Amino acid sequence: MKTKQASQAELRARIATLEAELAAAAARRANSETHNFRDIADAMPVMISYLDAECRFRFVNRAYEQWFGRPVAEIEGQHVGAIMDAETYAARQPFVARALAGEQVRYDVDFPLDGERRKTIVEHVPHIRDGKVVGFYAFVQDVTEQWLTLETLRESEQRFRRIADSIPAPIWVTGPDRLRAFANKAYVDFLGIDPDAALAFDWRQILHPDDRDRVTAESLAGEASGERFTLEGRYRRVDGSWRWLRSVSQPRFDARGMPDGFIGVAEDITTEKEAAELAAKAAAMLRARVDQRTSERDRLWALSRDGFMICDLAGVWLSASPAWATLLGWPEDQLLGRTAEWIEHPDDVARTRAVLRGLFHGTSGVTFTNRLRAADGAWRWLAWNAVVDGDRVYAIARDVTDERNRTETLDRTREALRQAQKLEALGQLTGGVAHDFNNLLTPILGGLDLIARRGLPDPRSARLVDAALQSADRAKTLVQRLLTFARRQRLDPRPIALGPLLRGMEDLLRSTLGPAISLDFALAPGLPVAIADPNQLELAVLNLAVNARDAMPGGGTLTISLDQESIARADADLPPGAYLKLGVADTGTGMDAATLRRAIEPFFSTKEQGAGTGLGLSMAHGLAAQLGGALRIASTPGAGARIDIILPIIEGGAEAAKAPAAPPHHQAPLRIILVDDEPLARTSTAAMLAELGHHVVECPSGAEALAALGRGTPADMIVTDQLMPRMSGAELVHAARADHPRLHALVISGYAAGTDSLAGLHCLAKPFTAGELEAALAAAAGA
């Protein structure tokens, strides 16, 4: 028994020992496995953790230390909310809840690390034991770099698509399987189908039947070559039209350098093809006509009125058509074997040689004009067309002499018309300004004249009034010059002998010119009588002499000439006929072309500020034109200037001078109705009339003057302004005389616009003095 019991005890001891050894071995094995798992987990590039059902970390690998900045020992055992910030934990909490509910979850979420946001992919795998979730495994992978790469690729693809879609030419990309991987908007629009359908579309369906086999074979061969290739063919567009397309396919390669398909671009060359087709047809037609043209050319060479010529590259004439005998009159043997310099105009030689040198040294063709001397000595203008072919120059010349003459005449006429229109516009402007100035000067000059006539109490006042009168008179003269330029100055044209008139100005001219300038006269004898206003003509000559004096600051010679001139053919401003030419020539500085073009413009002057009005030449031009003549100016810088006033003459007229007008005599008091719409001018004129002893009734308009006459207002004379609103002075006079035929009238005018309506009426120009008014009243009352 003892032995049996001892054996059982020994057996139980051994069993216990064995169990202890087995437990120890199991513990050692478990510990070894745990250490092996941690080593593996720590070596992983992703974060690996295990969390229990209370969201506490039971295991984390070493990657967590980098992300949370804590050692593993401080993370394990902690709740997730204690490790992460509230915002990060809140973003993950819904997914954690789903994992604890038994769902395997995968999601992407941003994670803050070292001040930047990292893109991560998180996966939760629930741990289920006995049908119950006791925790979950968490795997966190940082995919920021991959995500950025994908974003960069996506943006690059979007940019590429935007660029490709903005290009009007179809663009496509194929893969190694020859299928379209990309097509731009122009490609899709050409097909007129959905973009996805365009990628799968077989382009051979829209190839022209005549091009299909050829283009298909060339496409297969090009793709097989793996190199760049070009195709041309006709394709049917969505609108049904056939368009020629030229496509260029360029091979593309993958990252390993292996062929990865092609990139293709197409351009529409329909216009180019149509043009080439037309050119081919034209060439065929041209070849068909060569024989006919050859015979026609020979006939043209023989019969053409234009001159054909062939010369070598040195310009020596080798052949000339028969037309040259008609064009220039030289026989053929005198033209051939030498250049044309012997008959070229001297002014054209240098220019013609320069053109020919360019032709001989590479210029394909030239067009030019020059003058050649005909056998009769006349110069003929020729228009040339010349081309080089090999070592020969082929040229054709047409006589354009008559055309150039007509063109030059037309150009002169147009320039004259332009000048006339410009001067007419300036004339209208200056005429209006002069009219307003005369209205302003009338009360000034009249008032000063009245003050002077009544006498002044002291010499100083007399000098001041006299100076004011002189200034007003100078202003009056300036306005008269403006009106003369504007051709609105009332003139007194009469037959006059210009020779005695000019001789009578000799003393005045010599005193004006001064001792440094010699005065010469060249007056032809026996000249006919001219039509001119002697006072205005003297003023014009004096102004021209002053201009000449100023152009000769160091002295010189002024020559006044007079001669007869006949104009056989009408020019821009003179009809044919006989004229007298009054010339004023100096030896001064002269004028350049730019100054000549503006010489007759009013107020244009080359003198320094304040040294002249710029009206001398413009006044002379206006006077000559108003008298039916013209002004001519010729000048060269450094060689002086010559001004010619050309005036119409009376053939066979006797030299006569108009008898001087009788001095005004005192008039008996008149009853005068004074009419003027300008109050200042009306008041001044009324004061002068009253000063002269007349009875005055003032009216501001023609209608009021007629009303006054209608009321029986006694009147011997109407003194009226010409330019007034609604009724002019001439219209007033004619209306008043309808009922009062014996009524005298004097019309006052600021300028001569509408002078036809003043025919037969006595007139007085503004501004005027009391003496001039008295003389005009006497003449009007005595009519």
mmCIF file of C-alpha atoms in Angstrom, residues 474-475 477-482 485 539 543 546-547 550 599-619:
data_model
loop_
_atom_site.group_PDB
_atom_site.id
_atom_site.type_symbol
_atom_site.label_atom_id
_atom_site.label_comp_id
_atom_site.label_asym_id
_atom_site.label_seq_id
_atom_site.Cartn_x
_atom_site.Cartn_y
_atom_site.Cartn_z
ATOM 1 C CA ARG A 474 -4.066 152.242 -87.606
ATOM 2 C CA ALA A 475 -6.709 149.751 -86.471
ATOM 3 C CA THR A 477 -6.068 150.367 -91.765
ATOM 4 C CA LEU A 478 -5.466 146.883 -90.333
ATOM 5 C CA VAL A 479 -9.154 146.019 -90.760
ATOM 6 C CA GLN A 480 -9.053 147.343 -94.328
ATOM 7 C CA ARG A 481 -6.121 145.001 -95.023
ATOM 8 C CA LEU A 482 -8.112 142.114 -93.592
ATOM 9 C CA PHE A 485 -7.391 139.832 -98.148
ATOM 10 C CA LEU A 539 -0.866 150.565 -100.315
ATOM 11 C CA ASN A 543 3.572 146.916 -98.137
ATOM 12 C CA VAL A 546 8.466 147.228 -96.660
ATOM 13 C CA ASN A 547 8.648 143.429 -96.761
ATOM 14 C CA ASP A 550 13.075 143.837 -94.032
ATOM 15 C CA ALA A 599 3.305 133.265 -97.744
ATOM 16 C CA ILE A 600 -0.198 134.594 -98.490
ATOM 17 C CA GLU A 601 -1.805 133.230 -95.324
ATOM 18 C CA PRO A 602 -3.021 136.106 -93.151
ATOM 19 C CA PHE A 603 -0.941 136.791 -90.033
ATOM 20 C CA PHE A 604 1.799 134.405 -91.202
ATOM 21 C CA SER A 605 5.142 136.121 -90.777
ATOM 22 C CA THR A 606 8.786 135.078 -90.492
ATOM 23 C CA LYS A 607 9.585 138.267 -88.622
ATOM 24 C CA GLU A 608 10.117 138.311 -84.898
ATOM 25 C CA GLN A 609 7.155 138.845 -82.579
ATOM 26 C CA GLY A 610 5.707 142.339 -82.964
ATOM 27 C CA ALA A 611 7.757 143.189 -86.057
ATOM 28 C CA GLY A 612 4.882 142.803 -88.534
ATOM 29 C CA THR A 613 1.217 141.922 -88.948
ATOM 30 C CA GLY A 614 1.706 139.194 -91.588
ATOM 31 C CA LEU A 615 -0.930 140.850 -93.796
ATOM 32 C CA GLY A 616 1.196 142.475 -96.525
ATOM 33 C CA LEU A 617 1.224 139.590 -99.021
ATOM 34 C CA SER A 618 -2.251 138.375 -98.108
ATOM 35 C CA MET A 619 -3.631 141.912 -98.664
#
